[in-house]
Amino acid sequence: MRLRISVLTAATLLASVVVAAPAQAIVGGKDTAPGAYPAVAFVKISGSFACTGTLVAPKVVVTAGHCGSLTGSLIATPIGWPPSMIAVTLGAESPDGPGERATVSSVRIPPDYLATTGSDISLLILDKPAKTTPVRIAGRGGEGAWAPGVSETIVGYGLTKEDGDIPDHLQEANVPIIADPDCAKSYPGTDFTTQICAGFPQGGIDSCQGDSGGPLFGRRADGSLVLVGATSNGDGCARAGKPGIYARIADAPLREWIRGIAGDAVDADASAAPATPTPVAGPKPVVRPTTCSKPRRLTVTVKRIYRGKLRSVVVLVAGKRLTTLRSGKTSTRVVLPAGKPRTVTVKLVMRLKSGKQVTDTRRFKVCGG
């Protein structure tokens, strides 16, 4: 499966000068109308890689995690590119074309992002508010804008075909959202909490390399644009039975992470919680520790260990080893005894191709019942 970032060379950067525009691009797309998508950003990293992004708040551009991050493929320690190495142009109708230039001051990556899993977004924080009007992310209650079967608009500066050329004009196309169970048939193991699929069964229209981080636009009831996803990856480009995979930006996990950093990047929720009544003076409630009424079975599954050899997975509860998942196995089940909530520690021990041993420890609270 290929990430949809493109490598820029002198030849591709000069393509707009020496080569006529391809008839279609983004794979199966068309040239955008002048000024149609001012919030779409051309993102160039280190002068060598190209991605697409979307201005979602005056000082925030959303792009792909694999565009903004230096994250390694094994350990969840997301680190962004140095801001000085990222160039952002808003509203450009061609790669490196004229538009509003923006300076990146910092990069934010979801803490659980791995190059081989979901949560494939990064936030480029600008040093000052852009003059361009942002396109916000759909809030809670706006799920109708990205329901299965709904036609969405993809926009980007990506290749015209798999292993093809970068177009000399921003491209757009329409693709339908695919239901999660149908997408799972094409991509088993997809993380549908942070990923969503869009495309046609027969292929032919899709995002491609260079479109990474680019918008998957839905529409509000009034017809205005709202951001529901960002281009992530896929098996090739526009292949039959292999739709595009997009970061599920408008669903709770990624949406609320973004809202916590930039509240003005997300639409107001459709149904706000009722106002909290003013408390009346009286005795304070007694808080008792929660207990687990019965044992709970916990399944630990390891997926997509990439470019390394899994040595072991150790499951510990309150420091006590319950089980060890040995190399060659991918799943184990343990029974957590009833009682007070407890912390479960899952420790992955891996050996890289270089011979170096690396550990990745995850902790979470769990309660039976």
mmCIF file of C-alpha atoms in Angstrom:
data_model
loop_
_atom_site.group_PDB
_atom_site.id
_atom_site.type_symbol
_atom_site.label_atom_id
_atom_site.label_comp_id
_atom_site.label_asym_id
_atom_site.label_seq_id
_atom_site.Cartn_x
_atom_site.Cartn_y
_atom_site.Cartn_z
ATOM 1 C CA MET A 1 0.000 0.000 0.000
ATOM 2 C CA ARG A 2 1.449 3.364 -1.018
ATOM 3 C CA LEU A 3 1.263 6.693 0.766
ATOM 4 C CA ARG A 4 0.171 9.481 -1.549
ATOM 5 C CA ILE A 5 3.121 11.837 -1.248
ATOM 6 C CA SER A 6 5.031 12.742 -4.404
ATOM 7 C CA VAL A 7 8.733 13.316 -4.984
ATOM 8 C CA LEU A 8 9.577 16.513 -6.825
ATOM 9 C CA THR A 9 12.423 16.574 -9.311
ATOM 10 C CA ALA A 10 13.746 19.305 -11.533
ATOM 11 C CA ALA A 11 11.854 17.739 -14.427
ATOM 12 C CA THR A 12 8.505 17.702 -12.666
ATOM 13 C CA LEU A 13 8.961 21.204 -11.268
ATOM 14 C CA LEU A 14 9.550 22.476 -14.796
ATOM 15 C CA ALA A 15 6.739 20.424 -16.330
ATOM 16 C CA SER A 16 4.409 23.405 -16.500
ATOM 17 C CA VAL A 17 6.915 25.153 -18.766
ATOM 18 C CA VAL A 18 7.743 22.388 -21.225
ATOM 19 C CA VAL A 19 4.761 20.006 -21.216
ATOM 20 C CA ALA A 20 1.135 20.665 -22.096
ATOM 21 C CA ALA A 21 -1.431 19.981 -19.380
ATOM 22 C CA PRO A 22 -2.740 16.415 -19.299
ATOM 23 C CA ALA A 23 -6.381 16.061 -20.239
ATOM 24 C CA GLN A 24 -7.307 14.583 -16.860
ATOM 25 C CA ALA A 25 -5.633 14.295 -13.465
ATOM 26 C CA ILE A 26 -6.030 13.420 -9.752
ATOM 27 C CA VAL A 27 -6.712 10.323 -11.884
ATOM 28 C CA GLY A 28 -9.984 10.787 -13.726
ATOM 29 C CA GLY A 29 -10.370 14.398 -12.616
ATOM 30 C CA LYS A 30 -10.467 17.796 -14.274
ATOM 31 C CA ASP A 31 -8.981 21.267 -13.917
ATOM 32 C CA THR A 32 -10.573 23.308 -11.146
ATOM 33 C CA ALA A 33 -12.274 26.572 -12.042
ATOM 34 C CA PRO A 34 -10.277 29.724 -11.212
ATOM 35 C CA GLY A 35 -10.635 30.581 -7.527
ATOM 36 C CA ALA A 36 -12.820 27.550 -6.792
ATOM 37 C CA TYR A 37 -10.769 26.276 -3.830
ATOM 38 C CA PRO A 38 -8.802 29.118 -2.217
ATOM 39 C CA ALA A 39 -8.430 27.156 1.048
ATOM 40 C CA VAL A 40 -6.569 24.294 -0.650
ATOM 41 C CA ALA A 41 -2.821 24.442 0.032
ATOM 42 C CA PHE A 42 0.205 23.299 -1.934
ATOM 43 C CA VAL A 43 2.606 21.889 0.668
ATOM 44 C CA LYS A 44 6.268 21.387 -0.220
ATOM 45 C CA ILE A 45 8.558 19.649 2.279
ATOM 46 C CA SER A 46 12.325 20.039 2.223
ATOM 47 C CA GLY A 47 12.075 21.177 -1.394
ATOM 48 C CA SER A 48 11.720 17.531 -2.426
ATOM 49 C CA PHE A 49 8.257 16.232 -1.523
ATOM 50 C CA ALA A 50 4.838 17.575 -2.429
ATOM 51 C CA CYS A 51 1.535 17.205 -0.621
ATOM 52 C CA THR A 52 -1.822 18.944 -0.528
ATOM 53 C CA GLY A 53 -3.574 20.467 2.475
ATOM 54 C CA THR A 54 -6.592 22.494 3.575
ATOM 55 C CA LEU A 55 -6.793 25.709 5.589
ATOM 56 C CA VAL A 56 -9.315 24.867 8.342
ATOM 57 C CA ALA A 57 -8.694 27.861 10.624
ATOM 58 C CA PRO A 58 -6.909 31.184 10.035
ATOM 59 C CA LYS A 59 -3.665 29.732 11.425
ATOM 60 C CA VAL A 60 -4.103 25.983 10.792
ATOM 61 C CA VAL A 61 -3.560 23.834 7.682
ATOM 62 C CA VAL A 62 -4.475 20.128 7.790
ATOM 63 C CA THR A 63 -2.357 17.747 5.742
ATOM 64 C CA ALA A 64 -1.377 14.071 6.002
ATOM 65 C CA GLY A 65 0.571 12.731 8.965
ATOM 66 C CA HIS A 66 3.106 11.169 6.627
ATOM 67 C CA CYS A 67 3.628 14.602 5.055
ATOM 68 C CA GLY A 68 4.223 16.604 8.231
ATOM 69 C CA SER A 69 5.856 13.904 10.338
ATOM 70 C CA LEU A 70 9.298 12.378 10.657
ATOM 71 C CA THR A 71 7.743 9.461 12.559
ATOM 72 C CA GLY A 72 9.597 6.189 12.262
ATOM 73 C CA SER A 73 7.715 3.109 11.165
ATOM 74 C CA LEU A 74 7.894 1.266 14.484
ATOM 75 C CA ILE A 75 7.683 3.531 17.503
ATOM 76 C CA ALA A 76 4.835 5.959 18.203
ATOM 77 C CA THR A 77 6.952 9.025 18.856
ATOM 78 C CA PRO A 78 5.596 11.438 16.220
ATOM 79 C CA ILE A 79 8.018 14.235 15.396
ATOM 80 C CA GLY A 80 7.204 16.932 12.862
ATOM 81 C CA TRP A 81 9.490 18.272 10.178
ATOM 82 C CA PRO A 82 11.308 21.472 11.210
ATOM 83 C CA PRO A 83 8.837 24.255 10.303
ATOM 84 C CA SER A 84 11.463 26.056 8.239
ATOM 85 C CA MET A 85 11.537 23.086 5.847
ATOM 86 C CA ILE A 86 7.819 23.318 5.011
ATOM 87 C CA ALA A 87 6.506 25.779 2.426
ATOM 88 C CA VAL A 88 2.760 26.444 2.172
ATOM 89 C CA THR A 89 0.945 28.271 -0.624
ATOM 90 C CA LEU A 90 -2.810 28.831 -0.357
ATOM 91 C CA GLY A 91 -5.064 29.040 -3.390
ATOM 92 C CA ALA A 92 -2.377 28.190 -5.955
ATOM 93 C CA GLU A 93 -3.863 26.875 -9.180
ATOM 94 C CA SER A 94 -0.644 25.051 -10.063
ATOM 95 C CA PRO A 95 2.236 23.530 -8.078
ATOM 96 C CA ASP A 96 4.559 26.373 -7.058
ATOM 97 C CA GLY A 97 2.144 28.820 -8.709
ATOM 98 C CA PRO A 98 1.165 32.205 -7.246
ATOM 99 C CA GLY A 99 -1.006 32.292 -4.150
ATOM 100 C CA GLU A 100 -0.952 33.363 -0.525
ATOM 101 C CA ARG A 101 2.378 32.282 0.946
ATOM 102 C CA ALA A 102 2.248 31.192 4.578
ATOM 103 C CA THR A 103 5.052 30.560 7.074
ATOM 104 C CA VAL A 104 4.786 27.479 9.301
ATOM 105 C CA SER A 105 5.726 28.052 12.951
ATOM 106 C CA SER A 106 5.092 24.542 14.327
ATOM 107 C CA VAL A 107 3.799 21.083 13.387
ATOM 108 C CA ARG A 108 1.396 18.997 15.478
ATOM 109 C CA ILE A 109 1.002 15.232 15.019
ATOM 110 C CA PRO A 110 -1.561 12.970 16.767
ATOM 111 C CA PRO A 111 0.264 11.188 19.601
ATOM 112 C CA ASP A 112 -0.830 7.738 18.383
ATOM 113 C CA TYR A 113 0.137 8.244 14.742
ATOM 114 C CA LEU A 114 2.280 5.546 13.162
ATOM 115 C CA ALA A 115 3.305 5.526 9.520
ATOM 116 C CA THR A 116 1.703 2.095 9.121
ATOM 117 C CA THR A 117 -1.646 2.775 10.831
ATOM 118 C CA GLY A 118 -4.436 5.355 10.992
ATOM 119 C CA SER A 119 -4.545 8.884 12.494
ATOM 120 C CA ASP A 120 -2.757 9.989 9.312
ATOM 121 C CA ILE A 121 -3.004 13.758 9.748
ATOM 122 C CA SER A 122 -0.781 16.610 10.829
ATOM 123 C CA LEU A 123 -1.544 20.237 11.623
ATOM 124 C CA LEU A 124 0.688 22.946 10.210
ATOM 125 C CA ILE A 125 0.417 25.921 12.560
ATOM 126 C CA LEU A 126 1.019 29.222 10.746
ATOM 127 C CA ASP A 127 2.892 32.140 12.281
ATOM 128 C CA LYS A 128 0.045 34.559 11.527
ATOM 129 C CA PRO A 129 -3.592 34.351 10.375
ATOM 130 C CA ALA A 130 -4.071 33.782 6.662
ATOM 131 C CA LYS A 131 -6.150 36.201 4.640
ATOM 132 C CA THR A 132 -7.851 33.279 2.903
ATOM 133 C CA THR A 133 -11.218 32.083 4.240
ATOM 134 C CA PRO A 134 -10.879 28.616 5.830
ATOM 135 C CA VAL A 135 -13.112 25.589 5.200
ATOM 136 C CA ARG A 136 -14.047 24.102 8.548
ATOM 137 C CA ILE A 137 -14.283 20.465 9.568
ATOM 138 C CA ALA A 138 -17.784 18.984 9.968
ATOM 139 C CA GLY A 139 -18.852 18.938 13.621
ATOM 140 C CA ARG A 140 -20.841 16.372 15.577
ATOM 141 C CA GLY A 141 -24.252 15.990 13.975
ATOM 142 C CA GLY A 142 -22.863 16.639 10.500
ATOM 143 C CA GLU A 143 -22.431 12.967 9.647
ATOM 144 C CA GLY A 144 -24.917 13.247 6.786
ATOM 145 C CA ALA A 145 -22.230 15.069 4.807
ATOM 146 C CA TRP A 146 -20.084 11.932 4.707
ATOM 147 C CA ALA A 147 -22.554 9.036 4.911
ATOM 148 C CA PRO A 148 -22.008 5.950 2.713
ATOM 149 C CA GLY A 149 -23.021 6.623 -0.874
ATOM 150 C CA VAL A 150 -22.726 10.408 -0.574
ATOM 151 C CA SER A 151 -20.649 11.968 -3.347
ATOM 152 C CA GLU A 152 -17.623 13.900 -2.092
ATOM 153 C CA THR A 153 -15.132 16.148 -3.867
ATOM 154 C CA ILE A 154 -11.420 15.356 -3.807
ATOM 155 C CA VAL A 155 -8.947 18.099 -4.721
ATOM 156 C CA GLY A 156 -5.181 17.962 -5.129
ATOM 157 C CA TYR A 157 -1.963 18.567 -7.000
ATOM 158 C CA GLY A 158 -1.239 14.842 -7.391
ATOM 159 C CA LEU A 159 -0.235 12.652 -10.293
ATOM 160 C CA THR A 160 -2.451 12.286 -13.355
ATOM 161 C CA LYS A 161 -2.057 8.505 -13.228
ATOM 162 C CA GLU A 162 -0.198 5.917 -11.204
ATOM 163 C CA ASP A 163 3.540 6.629 -11.641
ATOM 164 C CA GLY A 164 2.571 9.452 -14.008
ATOM 165 C CA ASP A 165 3.235 13.186 -14.101
ATOM 166 C CA ILE A 166 2.347 16.073 -11.833
ATOM 167 C CA PRO A 167 -0.297 18.221 -13.575
ATOM 168 C CA ASP A 168 0.252 21.910 -14.170
ATOM 169 C CA HIS A 169 -3.195 22.737 -12.737
ATOM 170 C CA LEU A 170 -5.036 21.886 -9.517
ATOM 171 C CA GLN A 171 -7.412 18.953 -10.066
ATOM 172 C CA GLU A 172 -10.793 17.879 -8.700
ATOM 173 C CA ALA A 173 -13.080 14.850 -8.985
ATOM 174 C CA ASN A 174 -16.107 13.351 -7.257
ATOM 175 C CA VAL A 175 -16.112 9.977 -5.487
ATOM 176 C CA PRO A 176 -18.716 8.290 -3.245
ATOM 177 C CA ILE A 177 -18.125 7.318 0.380
ATOM 178 C CA ILE A 178 -17.838 3.536 0.802
ATOM 179 C CA ALA A 179 -19.411 1.773 3.779
ATOM 180 C CA ASP A 180 -16.837 0.459 6.240
ATOM 181 C CA PRO A 181 -17.747 -3.251 5.783
ATOM 182 C CA ASP A 182 -17.334 -2.926 2.014
ATOM 183 C CA CYS A 183 -14.000 -1.142 2.388
ATOM 184 C CA ALA A 184 -12.807 -3.867 4.764
ATOM 185 C CA LYS A 185 -13.124 -6.368 1.905
ATOM 186 C CA SER A 186 -10.500 -4.388 -0.009
ATOM 187 C CA TYR A 187 -8.337 -3.460 2.969
ATOM 188 C CA PRO A 188 -8.613 -5.914 5.891
ATOM 189 C CA GLY A 189 -7.314 -4.447 9.125
ATOM 190 C CA THR A 190 -8.241 -0.854 8.311
ATOM 191 C CA ASP A 191 -8.696 1.340 11.402
ATOM 192 C CA PHE A 192 -12.210 2.663 10.801
ATOM 193 C CA THR A 193 -12.086 4.909 13.858
ATOM 194 C CA THR A 194 -9.647 7.170 11.994
ATOM 195 C CA GLN A 195 -9.928 6.020 8.357
ATOM 196 C CA ILE A 196 -12.669 6.056 5.728
ATOM 197 C CA CYS A 197 -12.784 4.915 2.090
ATOM 198 C CA ALA A 198 -14.122 6.593 -1.028
ATOM 199 C CA GLY A 199 -14.133 5.582 -4.678
ATOM 200 C CA PHE A 200 -15.879 3.520 -7.338
ATOM 201 C CA PRO A 201 -15.854 -0.312 -7.448
ATOM 202 C CA GLN A 202 -14.606 -0.212 -11.028
ATOM 203 C CA GLY A 203 -11.874 2.314 -10.200
ATOM 204 C CA GLY A 204 -10.992 4.982 -12.741
ATOM 205 C CA ILE A 205 -11.251 7.996 -10.413
ATOM 206 C CA ASP A 206 -9.044 8.388 -7.349
ATOM 207 C CA SER A 207 -6.490 10.479 -5.523
ATOM 208 C CA CYS A 208 -2.830 9.674 -6.194
ATOM 209 C CA GLN A 209 0.737 10.553 -5.169
ATOM 210 C CA GLY A 210 0.960 14.284 -4.418
ATOM 211 C CA ASP A 211 -2.659 14.430 -3.236
ATOM 212 C CA SER A 212 -1.666 13.267 0.280
ATOM 213 C CA GLY A 213 -3.360 15.417 2.899
ATOM 214 C CA GLY A 214 -5.662 16.939 0.307
ATOM 215 C CA PRO A 215 -9.329 17.509 1.080
ATOM 216 C CA LEU A 216 -12.255 15.150 0.908
ATOM 217 C CA PHE A 217 -14.967 17.819 0.801
ATOM 218 C CA GLY A 218 -18.598 17.257 1.699
ATOM 219 C CA ARG A 219 -21.457 19.737 1.538
ATOM 220 C CA ARG A 220 -23.578 21.322 4.230
ATOM 221 C CA ALA A 221 -27.339 21.600 3.772
ATOM 222 C CA ASP A 222 -26.829 25.056 2.241
ATOM 223 C CA GLY A 223 -24.385 23.659 -0.321
ATOM 224 C CA SER A 224 -21.239 25.161 1.209
ATOM 225 C CA LEU A 225 -18.070 23.106 1.529
ATOM 226 C CA VAL A 226 -17.142 21.273 4.720
ATOM 227 C CA LEU A 227 -14.047 19.129 5.277
ATOM 228 C CA VAL A 228 -14.739 15.474 6.122
ATOM 229 C CA GLY A 229 -11.463 13.732 5.246
ATOM 230 C CA ALA A 230 -7.866 14.014 4.056
ATOM 231 C CA THR A 231 -6.130 11.844 1.450
ATOM 232 C CA SER A 232 -3.997 9.147 3.089
ATOM 233 C CA ASN A 233 -3.091 6.088 1.003
ATOM 234 C CA GLY A 234 -4.312 3.252 -1.170
ATOM 235 C CA ASP A 235 -3.229 0.297 -3.258
ATOM 236 C CA GLY A 236 -1.999 2.031 -6.386
ATOM 237 C CA CYS A 237 -4.215 4.734 -7.894
ATOM 238 C CA ALA A 238 -7.708 4.274 -9.366
ATOM 239 C CA ARG A 239 -7.469 0.474 -9.464
ATOM 240 C CA ALA A 240 -10.656 -1.588 -9.568
ATOM 241 C CA GLY A 241 -11.623 -2.852 -6.125
ATOM 242 C CA LYS A 242 -9.017 -0.627 -4.425
ATOM 243 C CA PRO A 243 -10.624 2.651 -3.316
ATOM 244 C CA GLY A 244 -8.734 5.523 -1.757
ATOM 245 C CA ILE A 245 -8.245 5.614 2.008
ATOM 246 C CA TYR A 246 -8.747 8.950 3.749
ATOM 247 C CA ALA A 247 -8.178 10.194 7.276
ATOM 248 C CA ARG A 248 -11.600 10.235 8.978
ATOM 249 C CA ILE A 249 -11.267 13.839 10.086
ATOM 250 C CA ALA A 250 -14.945 14.532 10.788
ATOM 251 C CA ASP A 251 -15.394 11.609 13.182
ATOM 252 C CA ALA A 252 -14.841 12.012 16.908
ATOM 253 C CA PRO A 253 -11.248 10.763 17.492
ATOM 254 C CA LEU A 254 -9.507 13.060 14.994
ATOM 255 C CA ARG A 255 -12.110 15.830 15.084
ATOM 256 C CA GLU A 256 -11.867 16.282 18.838
ATOM 257 C CA TRP A 257 -8.071 16.109 18.794
ATOM 258 C CA ILE A 258 -8.073 18.945 16.263
ATOM 259 C CA ARG A 259 -10.713 20.861 18.228
ATOM 260 C CA GLY A 260 -8.491 20.666 21.308
ATOM 261 C CA ILE A 261 -5.746 22.489 19.402
ATOM 262 C CA ALA A 262 -7.831 24.806 17.226
ATOM 263 C CA GLY A 263 -11.461 25.093 18.292
ATOM 264 C CA ASP A 264 -12.250 27.411 15.379
ATOM 265 C CA ALA A 265 -11.280 24.673 12.901
ATOM 266 C CA VAL A 266 -14.435 22.629 13.586
ATOM 267 C CA ASP A 267 -18.100 23.460 12.973
ATOM 268 C CA ALA A 268 -20.266 23.882 16.046
ATOM 269 C CA ASP A 269 -21.933 20.632 17.056
ATOM 270 C CA ALA A 270 -25.469 20.310 15.722
ATOM 271 C CA SER A 271 -26.968 19.394 19.086
ATOM 272 C CA ALA A 272 -25.278 21.133 21.965
ATOM 273 C CA ALA A 273 -25.577 19.639 25.418
ATOM 274 C CA PRO A 274 -28.099 21.379 27.703
ATOM 275 C CA ALA A 275 -26.734 24.028 30.002
ATOM 276 C CA THR A 276 -25.574 22.775 33.373
ATOM 277 C CA PRO A 277 -27.898 24.036 36.147
ATOM 278 C CA THR A 278 -26.403 26.151 38.906
ATOM 279 C CA PRO A 279 -25.554 23.809 41.794
ATOM 280 C CA VAL A 280 -27.506 24.162 45.024
ATOM 281 C CA ALA A 281 -25.587 24.227 48.295
ATOM 282 C CA GLY A 282 -25.806 20.946 50.160
ATOM 283 C CA PRO A 283 -23.814 17.928 51.243
ATOM 284 C CA LYS A 284 -20.999 16.936 48.898
ATOM 285 C CA PRO A 285 -21.434 13.606 47.101
ATOM 286 C CA VAL A 286 -19.346 10.689 48.270
ATOM 287 C CA VAL A 287 -17.055 9.345 45.560
ATOM 288 C CA ARG A 288 -16.352 5.631 45.835
ATOM 289 C CA PRO A 289 -13.833 3.720 43.734
ATOM 290 C CA THR A 290 -15.393 1.831 40.849
ATOM 291 C CA THR A 291 -15.132 -1.931 40.977
ATOM 292 C CA CYS A 292 -15.329 -4.533 38.271
ATOM 293 C CA SER A 293 -18.347 -6.756 38.867
ATOM 294 C CA LYS A 294 -16.967 -9.729 36.962
ATOM 295 C CA PRO A 295 -13.837 -10.846 35.165
ATOM 296 C CA ARG A 296 -13.168 -9.392 31.737
ATOM 297 C CA ARG A 297 -11.540 -11.068 28.786
ATOM 298 C CA LEU A 298 -8.958 -8.931 27.043
ATOM 299 C CA THR A 299 -7.705 -9.725 23.567
ATOM 300 C CA VAL A 300 -4.331 -8.293 22.598
ATOM 301 C CA THR A 301 -3.650 -8.221 18.867
ATOM 302 C CA VAL A 302 -0.494 -6.996 17.171
ATOM 303 C CA LYS A 303 -0.888 -5.717 13.602
ATOM 304 C CA ARG A 304 1.489 -4.541 10.928
ATOM 305 C CA ILE A 305 4.871 -4.832 12.593
ATOM 306 C CA TYR A 306 6.812 -3.086 9.853
ATOM 307 C CA ARG A 307 10.468 -3.470 8.860
ATOM 308 C CA GLY A 308 11.364 -5.322 12.014
ATOM 309 C CA LYS A 309 11.023 -8.689 13.723
ATOM 310 C CA LEU A 310 8.645 -9.060 16.655
ATOM 311 C CA ARG A 311 10.426 -10.715 19.560
ATOM 312 C CA SER A 312 7.669 -10.771 22.179
ATOM 313 C CA VAL A 313 4.598 -9.027 23.551
ATOM 314 C CA VAL A 314 4.281 -8.964 27.322
ATOM 315 C CA VAL A 315 0.931 -8.216 29.014
ATOM 316 C CA LEU A 316 1.161 -6.992 32.598
ATOM 317 C CA VAL A 317 -1.527 -5.999 35.118
ATOM 318 C CA ALA A 318 -0.414 -3.866 38.056
ATOM 319 C CA GLY A 319 3.142 -4.927 37.309
ATOM 320 C CA LYS A 320 2.315 -8.646 37.303
ATOM 321 C CA ARG A 321 3.009 -10.577 34.105
ATOM 322 C CA LEU A 322 -0.125 -12.350 32.840
ATOM 323 C CA THR A 323 1.077 -13.680 29.531
ATOM 324 C CA THR A 324 3.744 -13.365 26.867
ATOM 325 C CA LEU A 325 2.949 -13.456 23.158
ATOM 326 C CA ARG A 326 5.920 -15.010 21.411
ATOM 327 C CA SER A 327 7.324 -14.263 17.989
ATOM 328 C CA GLY A 328 5.210 -15.686 15.185
ATOM 329 C CA LYS A 329 1.925 -15.217 17.074
ATOM 330 C CA THR A 330 -0.335 -12.235 16.455
ATOM 331 C CA SER A 331 -3.042 -12.524 19.114
ATOM 332 C CA THR A 332 -3.528 -13.674 22.673
ATOM 333 C CA ARG A 333 -6.316 -13.530 25.240
ATOM 334 C CA VAL A 334 -6.008 -12.978 28.973
ATOM 335 C CA VAL A 335 -8.604 -12.929 31.747
ATOM 336 C CA LEU A 336 -8.504 -9.906 34.021
ATOM 337 C CA PRO A 337 -9.824 -10.740 37.506
ATOM 338 C CA ALA A 338 -12.753 -8.853 39.011
ATOM 339 C CA GLY A 339 -11.964 -6.044 41.411
ATOM 340 C CA LYS A 340 -10.823 -2.445 41.237
ATOM 341 C CA PRO A 341 -9.980 -0.815 37.901
ATOM 342 C CA ARG A 342 -6.440 -1.658 36.981
ATOM 343 C CA THR A 343 -3.780 -0.556 34.580
ATOM 344 C CA VAL A 344 -2.874 -2.968 31.804
ATOM 345 C CA THR A 345 0.559 -2.610 30.253
ATOM 346 C CA VAL A 346 1.296 -4.083 26.831
ATOM 347 C CA LYS A 347 5.000 -4.093 26.017
ATOM 348 C CA LEU A 348 6.183 -4.854 22.475
ATOM 349 C CA VAL A 349 9.789 -5.952 22.095
ATOM 350 C CA MET A 350 11.069 -5.751 18.524
ATOM 351 C CA ARG A 351 14.369 -6.294 16.793
ATOM 352 C CA LEU A 352 15.148 -4.075 13.816
ATOM 353 C CA LYS A 353 16.943 -5.248 10.708
ATOM 354 C CA SER A 354 20.025 -3.459 12.018
ATOM 355 C CA GLY A 355 20.000 -5.790 15.026
ATOM 356 C CA LYS A 356 18.995 -3.064 17.467
ATOM 357 C CA GLN A 357 16.294 -4.072 19.960
ATOM 358 C CA VAL A 358 13.470 -1.599 20.527
ATOM 359 C CA THR A 359 10.533 -1.588 22.942
ATOM 360 C CA ASP A 360 7.194 0.161 22.648
ATOM 361 C CA THR A 361 5.085 0.295 25.807
ATOM 362 C CA ARG A 362 1.358 1.142 25.898
ATOM 363 C CA ARG A 363 -0.674 1.584 29.080
ATOM 364 C CA PHE A 364 -4.430 1.847 29.500
ATOM 365 C CA LYS A 365 -7.045 1.435 32.206
ATOM 366 C CA VAL A 366 -9.566 -1.355 31.985
ATOM 367 C CA CYS A 367 -12.438 -2.584 34.132
ATOM 368 C CA GLY A 368 -14.364 -5.826 33.836
ATOM 369 C CA GLY A 369 -18.112 -5.898 33.875
#
